[in-house]
Amino acid sequence: MLALRLVRGTHPLVLLRRLLVAAAAAGVGFLLLCTLGYAVGHPDRSAAATLRLLWCLVPLAATTHFAVAVARTDPSTRPRPGLSAIGLGPARLTAIAAASTAVSCTLGSMVALLFYLHLRGDITGLPFDGAAAELLASHQPIPLAAALTLLAILPVVASTAAALALRPRRTPPAPEGIEKTAPSGLPWGVALLAMGLAVETYAGEGGGDGAFPLPGRFDGNPGGVLAGWILTALGLAMAGPGITHWCGRLLQAVRPGAIRLLAGRVLMDESRRIGRPLGVVCAVASGALAAATLYGSQAGGFGPLTGLGAALVMACTTATLLTAALESKQCRAHTTEALVRLGAPPTALRNAALMRAGALLAVFLPLTILVGQLAAVPLKG
């Protein structure tokens, strides 16, 4: 009840972010229900139905990542003076954040169920009644228990992930005079990236056994291709903070001025917060580039559900990056106010922000193109 009251009293932009989470959850729920409808309508194709369900894990993971990012930036879940006195300590605020995430995802899941039943023709009286009856196997009854179980996956996973991400932590203070070391995931990320490209190359040359078809009309893709892409994505996500940290170091190299020094220090301090979402966006963009390179001449082969899943993944990863950037801005608000009080001109702060964005774009854009091209090369033959 307290989480619902906080929802009613929050800022419109915060409500907008929660509605975006609900919309993403509706898309994931609709994909899961379509997979259930395919399994019900084709009982002799259990293997294909299982593959479709596995492909739904990609947009589900992207939506969960976005929901956690929104929960982290929710102002109603931040510890503030006086809240502990009324029983709202860090642990209770974490529970409220998890409950708010569950409410948003449940709302989206219910919308997905209503829309799915409407397209099947089970709910009448609205436009497009039964518009996709044949595609959604309207001639077969949908098991309610299975549908509700599938729709409950995202609220449970997202709320649990939000609770784990926002749980109170006790971090020991850093020794005085010792500067932070760069994030330690860069070597492991590079290793996973190289391993993923090697697996894709081996699978593309016919060394991979077994097929893992895309959820459109493309069959015969080796399962090693998917495994290689997953390793590549994990490598880019793990290497993202380290790459962002070194971007900040490069900005401060060779006699930096005040603006370059400020931009570099901010990138170094915020490398863990924005580096991982940036690496995930880089992985998704490289995968989209590889798919466009391979199947550009067969664009009609992608079905509507494939397009929906791809749009969900790209939208959620981009929104997660923007939300992380907003969180970074909120965390350094006190520093920005102190600089303004000391007489720093607003143009200098804007130029530093543009310099940070330019440095990240100059590094991650070529990296994305390179990884996408390397991933597509072994599959062309």
XYZ file of C-alpha atoms in Angstrom:
381
model
C 0.000 0.000 0.000
C 2.842 2.388 0.793
C 4.415 1.664 -2.606
C 1.114 2.561 -4.315
C 0.869 5.832 -2.386
C 4.426 6.711 -3.366
C 3.504 6.040 -6.991
C 0.608 8.505 -6.763
C 2.801 11.252 -5.334
C 5.859 10.933 -7.578
C 7.056 13.302 -10.294
C 5.517 12.861 -13.778
C 8.919 11.954 -15.276
C 9.317 9.189 -12.688
C 5.844 7.915 -13.562
C 6.802 8.027 -17.230
C 9.813 5.811 -16.588
C 7.629 3.346 -14.706
C 5.111 3.350 -17.543
C 7.952 2.587 -19.946
C 8.857 -0.396 -17.759
C 5.212 -1.504 -17.871
C 5.179 -1.142 -21.667
C 8.345 -3.236 -21.994
C 6.847 -5.829 -19.649
C 3.724 -5.918 -21.821
C 5.864 -6.655 -24.867
C 7.704 -9.476 -23.107
C 4.450 -10.901 -21.770
C 2.932 -10.860 -25.247
C 5.950 -12.726 -26.657
C 5.663 -15.358 -23.928
C 1.948 -15.798 -24.559
C 2.550 -16.120 -28.297
C 5.076 -18.846 -27.535
C 2.459 -20.595 -25.403
C -0.091 -20.264 -28.197
C 2.368 -21.792 -30.663
C 2.954 -24.721 -28.313
C -0.787 -25.265 -27.878
C -1.499 -25.024 -31.599
C 1.421 -27.272 -32.591
C 1.677 -30.031 -30.000
C 3.878 -32.071 -32.345
C 6.558 -29.330 -32.456
C 7.683 -29.203 -28.875
C 11.322 -28.606 -29.823
C 10.432 -25.536 -31.907
C 8.252 -24.195 -29.082
C 11.126 -24.631 -26.641
C 13.452 -22.709 -28.956
C 10.934 -19.875 -29.199
C 10.735 -19.781 -25.421
C 14.524 -19.612 -25.153
C 14.633 -16.692 -27.577
C 12.204 -14.843 -25.274
C 14.925 -14.822 -22.598
C 16.822 -12.104 -24.494
C 14.079 -9.420 -24.317
C 13.231 -10.607 -20.806
C 16.818 -9.964 -19.668
C 16.861 -6.553 -21.388
C 13.593 -5.556 -19.709
C 14.856 -6.709 -16.320
C 18.009 -4.641 -16.782
C 15.883 -1.597 -17.635
C 13.570 -2.144 -14.653
C 16.549 -2.287 -12.287
C 17.967 0.933 -13.757
C 14.626 2.686 -13.249
C 14.440 1.432 -9.671
C 17.924 2.804 -8.973
C 16.916 6.297 -10.132
C 13.606 6.353 -8.269
C 13.813 9.298 -5.805
C 11.271 7.722 -3.461
C 13.665 4.865 -2.654
C 16.697 6.960 -1.707
C 17.676 7.149 1.955
C 16.934 10.613 3.359
C 17.295 12.116 6.841
C 14.336 11.411 9.072
C 13.010 8.365 7.223
C 14.737 5.879 9.517
C 12.904 7.415 12.482
C 9.540 6.366 11.003
C 10.727 2.879 10.077
C 11.830 3.567 6.499
C 15.452 2.530 6.671
C 17.551 1.292 3.761
C 16.144 -2.230 3.962
C 12.533 -1.018 3.922
C 13.238 1.353 1.023
C 14.753 -1.546 -0.898
C 11.579 -3.541 -0.322
C 9.495 -0.595 -1.554
C 11.624 -0.361 -4.712
C 11.151 -4.086 -5.354
C 7.405 -3.760 -4.773
C 7.159 -0.798 -7.158
C 9.049 -2.759 -9.809
C 6.722 -5.731 -9.319
C 3.657 -3.473 -9.656
C 4.902 -1.955 -12.929
C 5.799 -5.338 -14.435
C 2.521 -6.912 -13.284
C 0.575 -4.076 -14.879
C 2.378 -4.669 -18.156
C 1.778 -8.413 -17.949
C -1.950 -7.893 -17.446
C -2.105 -5.544 -20.427
C -0.290 -8.196 -22.488
C -2.861 -10.826 -21.432
C -5.813 -8.617 -22.361
C -4.271 -7.666 -25.708
C -3.448 -11.290 -26.469
C -6.980 -12.460 -25.686
C -8.375 -9.593 -27.750
C -6.324 -10.515 -30.823
C -7.375 -14.146 -30.409
C -11.028 -13.114 -30.419
C -11.707 -14.215 -26.839
C -12.569 -10.614 -25.869
C -15.008 -8.899 -28.231
C -16.500 -5.457 -28.584
C -13.269 -3.653 -29.514
C -11.531 -2.900 -32.828
C -9.354 -5.646 -34.326
C -11.307 -8.444 -32.632
C -9.617 -11.699 -33.555
C -7.256 -9.995 -36.012
C -4.575 -12.612 -35.323
C -6.823 -15.561 -34.534
C -5.061 -17.943 -36.908
C -1.572 -16.911 -35.798
C -2.443 -17.214 -32.098
C -4.222 -20.605 -32.394
C -7.664 -19.379 -31.402
C -9.130 -22.810 -32.152
C -7.358 -24.203 -29.084
C -8.076 -23.135 -25.492
C -5.188 -21.487 -23.679
C -4.312 -23.141 -20.329
C -4.839 -20.387 -17.771
C -2.345 -21.756 -15.256
C 0.436 -21.874 -17.841
C -0.365 -18.358 -19.061
C -0.312 -16.901 -15.557
C 2.917 -18.740 -14.764
C 4.635 -17.285 -17.821
C 3.332 -13.801 -17.056
C 4.609 -14.040 -13.470
C 8.199 -14.699 -14.556
C 9.119 -11.095 -15.356
C 7.622 -9.475 -12.199
C 9.371 -12.018 -9.984
C 12.724 -11.780 -11.779
C 12.679 -7.978 -12.073
C 11.651 -7.342 -8.457
C 14.243 -9.809 -7.191
C 16.951 -8.204 -9.320
C 15.939 -4.736 -8.071
C 16.090 -5.913 -4.453
C 19.538 -7.407 -4.964
C 20.841 -4.317 -6.774
C 19.555 -1.886 -4.128
C 20.251 -3.927 -1.021
C 22.212 -2.059 1.684
C 25.946 -2.626 1.452
C 28.746 -1.861 3.827
C 31.766 -0.702 1.880
C 35.006 -0.131 3.786
C 36.414 3.391 3.420
C 39.286 3.770 0.989
C 42.678 4.586 2.536
C 43.565 8.257 2.418
C 45.831 9.338 -0.381
C 45.109 6.293 -2.526
C 43.298 6.867 -5.811
C 40.821 4.310 -7.151
C 42.234 1.594 -9.626
C 40.626 1.181 -12.910
C 37.681 -1.308 -13.031
C 39.112 -4.805 -13.038
C 36.816 -6.309 -15.679
C 38.650 -5.068 -18.774
C 41.006 -8.067 -19.254
C 38.208 -10.553 -18.638
C 35.932 -8.646 -20.999
C 38.515 -8.683 -23.770
C 39.056 -12.406 -23.221
C 35.313 -13.140 -23.413
C 35.005 -10.959 -26.508
C 37.799 -12.833 -28.273
C 36.354 -16.178 -27.172
C 32.902 -15.233 -28.460
C 34.242 -14.228 -31.877
C 36.242 -17.469 -32.030
C 33.153 -19.543 -31.217
C 31.133 -17.721 -33.873
C 33.895 -18.315 -36.409
C 34.063 -22.028 -35.579
C 30.274 -22.385 -35.774
C 30.041 -20.381 -39.001
C 32.562 -22.611 -40.727
C 30.443 -25.653 -39.997
C 32.256 -26.820 -36.904
C 29.257 -26.216 -34.642
C 26.839 -29.093 -34.310
C 23.097 -28.692 -33.990
C 20.851 -25.909 -35.277
C 19.307 -23.068 -33.330
C 16.974 -21.261 -35.743
C 16.153 -17.602 -35.446
C 12.531 -16.902 -34.441
C 11.640 -15.738 -37.946
C 11.896 -17.778 -41.119
C 15.661 -18.368 -41.003
C 16.501 -21.970 -40.215
C 19.710 -23.879 -39.836
C 21.717 -21.397 -37.763
C 24.266 -23.283 -35.661
C 23.758 -23.116 -31.915
C 27.373 -22.020 -31.574
C 26.488 -18.723 -33.249
C 24.123 -17.848 -30.408
C 26.642 -19.005 -27.810
C 29.347 -16.901 -29.436
C 27.119 -13.836 -29.510
C 26.265 -14.282 -25.826
C 29.968 -14.475 -24.952
C 30.621 -11.393 -27.086
C 27.829 -9.478 -25.359
C 29.093 -10.476 -21.920
C 32.606 -9.447 -22.897
C 31.507 -6.009 -24.085
C 29.384 -5.480 -20.965
C 32.288 -6.501 -18.728
C 34.821 -4.403 -20.619
C 32.591 -1.323 -20.814
C 33.531 0.169 -17.406
C 37.248 -0.302 -18.070
C 37.021 1.260 -21.532
C 35.074 4.208 -20.110
C 37.676 4.638 -17.374
C 40.517 4.745 -19.893
C 38.568 7.221 -22.018
C 38.630 9.500 -18.993
C 42.373 8.987 -18.599
C 42.993 9.805 -22.255
C 41.005 13.025 -21.941
C 43.357 14.139 -19.167
C 46.562 13.254 -21.032
C 49.081 15.771 -22.411
C 48.660 18.956 -20.371
C 44.858 19.078 -19.999
C 42.922 22.268 -19.472
C 40.167 22.749 -16.928
C 37.422 21.436 -19.193
C 39.334 18.346 -20.289
C 40.378 17.670 -16.710
C 36.786 17.944 -15.480
C 35.443 15.746 -18.285
C 38.088 13.088 -17.705
C 37.598 12.962 -13.946
C 33.835 12.576 -14.322
C 34.279 9.704 -16.795
C 36.668 7.967 -14.431
C 34.368 8.390 -11.441
C 31.240 7.287 -13.318
C 32.852 4.508 -15.342
C 31.198 1.706 -13.379
C 27.769 3.320 -13.519
C 27.570 4.107 -17.237
C 30.208 1.750 -18.631
C 28.240 -1.475 -18.310
C 25.013 -0.163 -19.959
C 27.181 1.378 -22.663
C 28.842 -1.992 -23.261
C 25.437 -3.686 -23.487
C 24.249 -1.124 -26.051
C 27.458 -1.729 -27.983
C 26.792 -5.487 -27.949
C 23.188 -5.106 -29.129
C 24.174 -2.645 -31.851
C 26.953 -4.930 -33.083
C 24.519 -7.858 -33.172
C 22.020 -5.770 -35.149
C 24.781 -4.731 -37.540
C 25.829 -8.349 -38.053
C 22.213 -9.410 -38.644
C 21.690 -6.570 -41.126
C 24.866 -7.576 -42.950
C 23.817 -11.224 -43.161
C 20.089 -10.941 -43.784
C 19.771 -7.481 -45.311
C 18.591 -8.919 -48.626
C 16.068 -11.143 -46.833
C 14.496 -8.518 -44.575
C 11.054 -9.931 -45.318
C 12.072 -13.180 -43.644
C 11.745 -11.667 -40.207
C 8.301 -12.270 -38.750
C 6.371 -9.714 -36.662
C 7.299 -11.398 -33.384
C 10.976 -11.286 -34.318
C 10.662 -7.570 -35.002
C 8.882 -7.038 -31.697
C 11.581 -8.883 -29.774
C 14.386 -6.996 -31.518
C 12.654 -3.661 -30.934
C 12.206 -4.491 -27.253
C 15.870 -5.353 -26.811
C 17.116 -2.233 -28.578
C 14.641 0.070 -26.841
C 15.303 -1.353 -23.363
C 19.092 -1.246 -23.676
C 19.015 2.330 -24.985
C 16.608 3.408 -22.252
C 18.830 1.727 -19.656
C 21.831 3.721 -20.883
C 19.866 6.983 -20.733
C 18.616 6.124 -17.248
C 22.166 5.369 -16.103
C 23.279 8.734 -17.497
C 20.475 10.399 -15.542
C 21.542 8.573 -12.385
C 25.098 9.742 -12.946
C 23.903 13.336 -13.301
C 21.877 13.065 -10.102
C 24.809 11.630 -8.167
C 27.118 14.513 -9.091
C 24.499 17.228 -8.553
C 26.256 18.428 -5.376
C 29.575 18.684 -7.209
C 27.951 20.664 -10.017
C 26.349 23.044 -7.524
C 29.683 23.520 -5.778
C 31.394 24.350 -9.081
C 28.699 26.901 -9.909
C 29.072 28.515 -6.490
C 32.827 28.750 -7.071
C 32.210 30.673 -10.279
C 32.429 28.001 -12.975
C 30.552 29.234 -16.077
C 27.645 27.052 -17.280
C 29.215 26.898 -20.742
C 32.244 25.132 -19.276
C 30.022 22.464 -17.728
C 28.178 21.990 -21.028
C 31.441 21.779 -22.959
C 32.719 19.157 -20.512
C 29.530 17.116 -21.029
C 29.895 17.363 -24.810
C 33.535 16.348 -24.540
C 32.616 13.257 -22.499
C 29.955 12.259 -25.022
C 32.359 12.822 -27.917
C 35.099 10.740 -26.323
C 32.746 7.822 -25.660
C 31.313 8.019 -29.170
C 34.785 8.143 -30.721
C 35.766 4.921 -28.920
C 32.576 2.835 -28.781
C 31.261 3.550 -32.290
C 34.312 2.075 -34.109
C 34.352 -0.782 -31.603
C 30.705 -1.571 -32.358
C 31.284 -1.528 -36.118
C 34.400 -3.661 -35.790
C 32.727 -6.310 -33.622
C 29.646 -6.387 -35.873
C 31.767 -6.863 -38.988
C 33.931 -9.523 -37.376
C 30.843 -11.402 -36.201
C 29.320 -11.361 -39.683
C 32.450 -12.367 -41.644
C 32.565 -16.099 -40.714
C 28.833 -16.498 -41.375
C 28.824 -15.040 -44.878
C 30.486 -18.057 -46.402
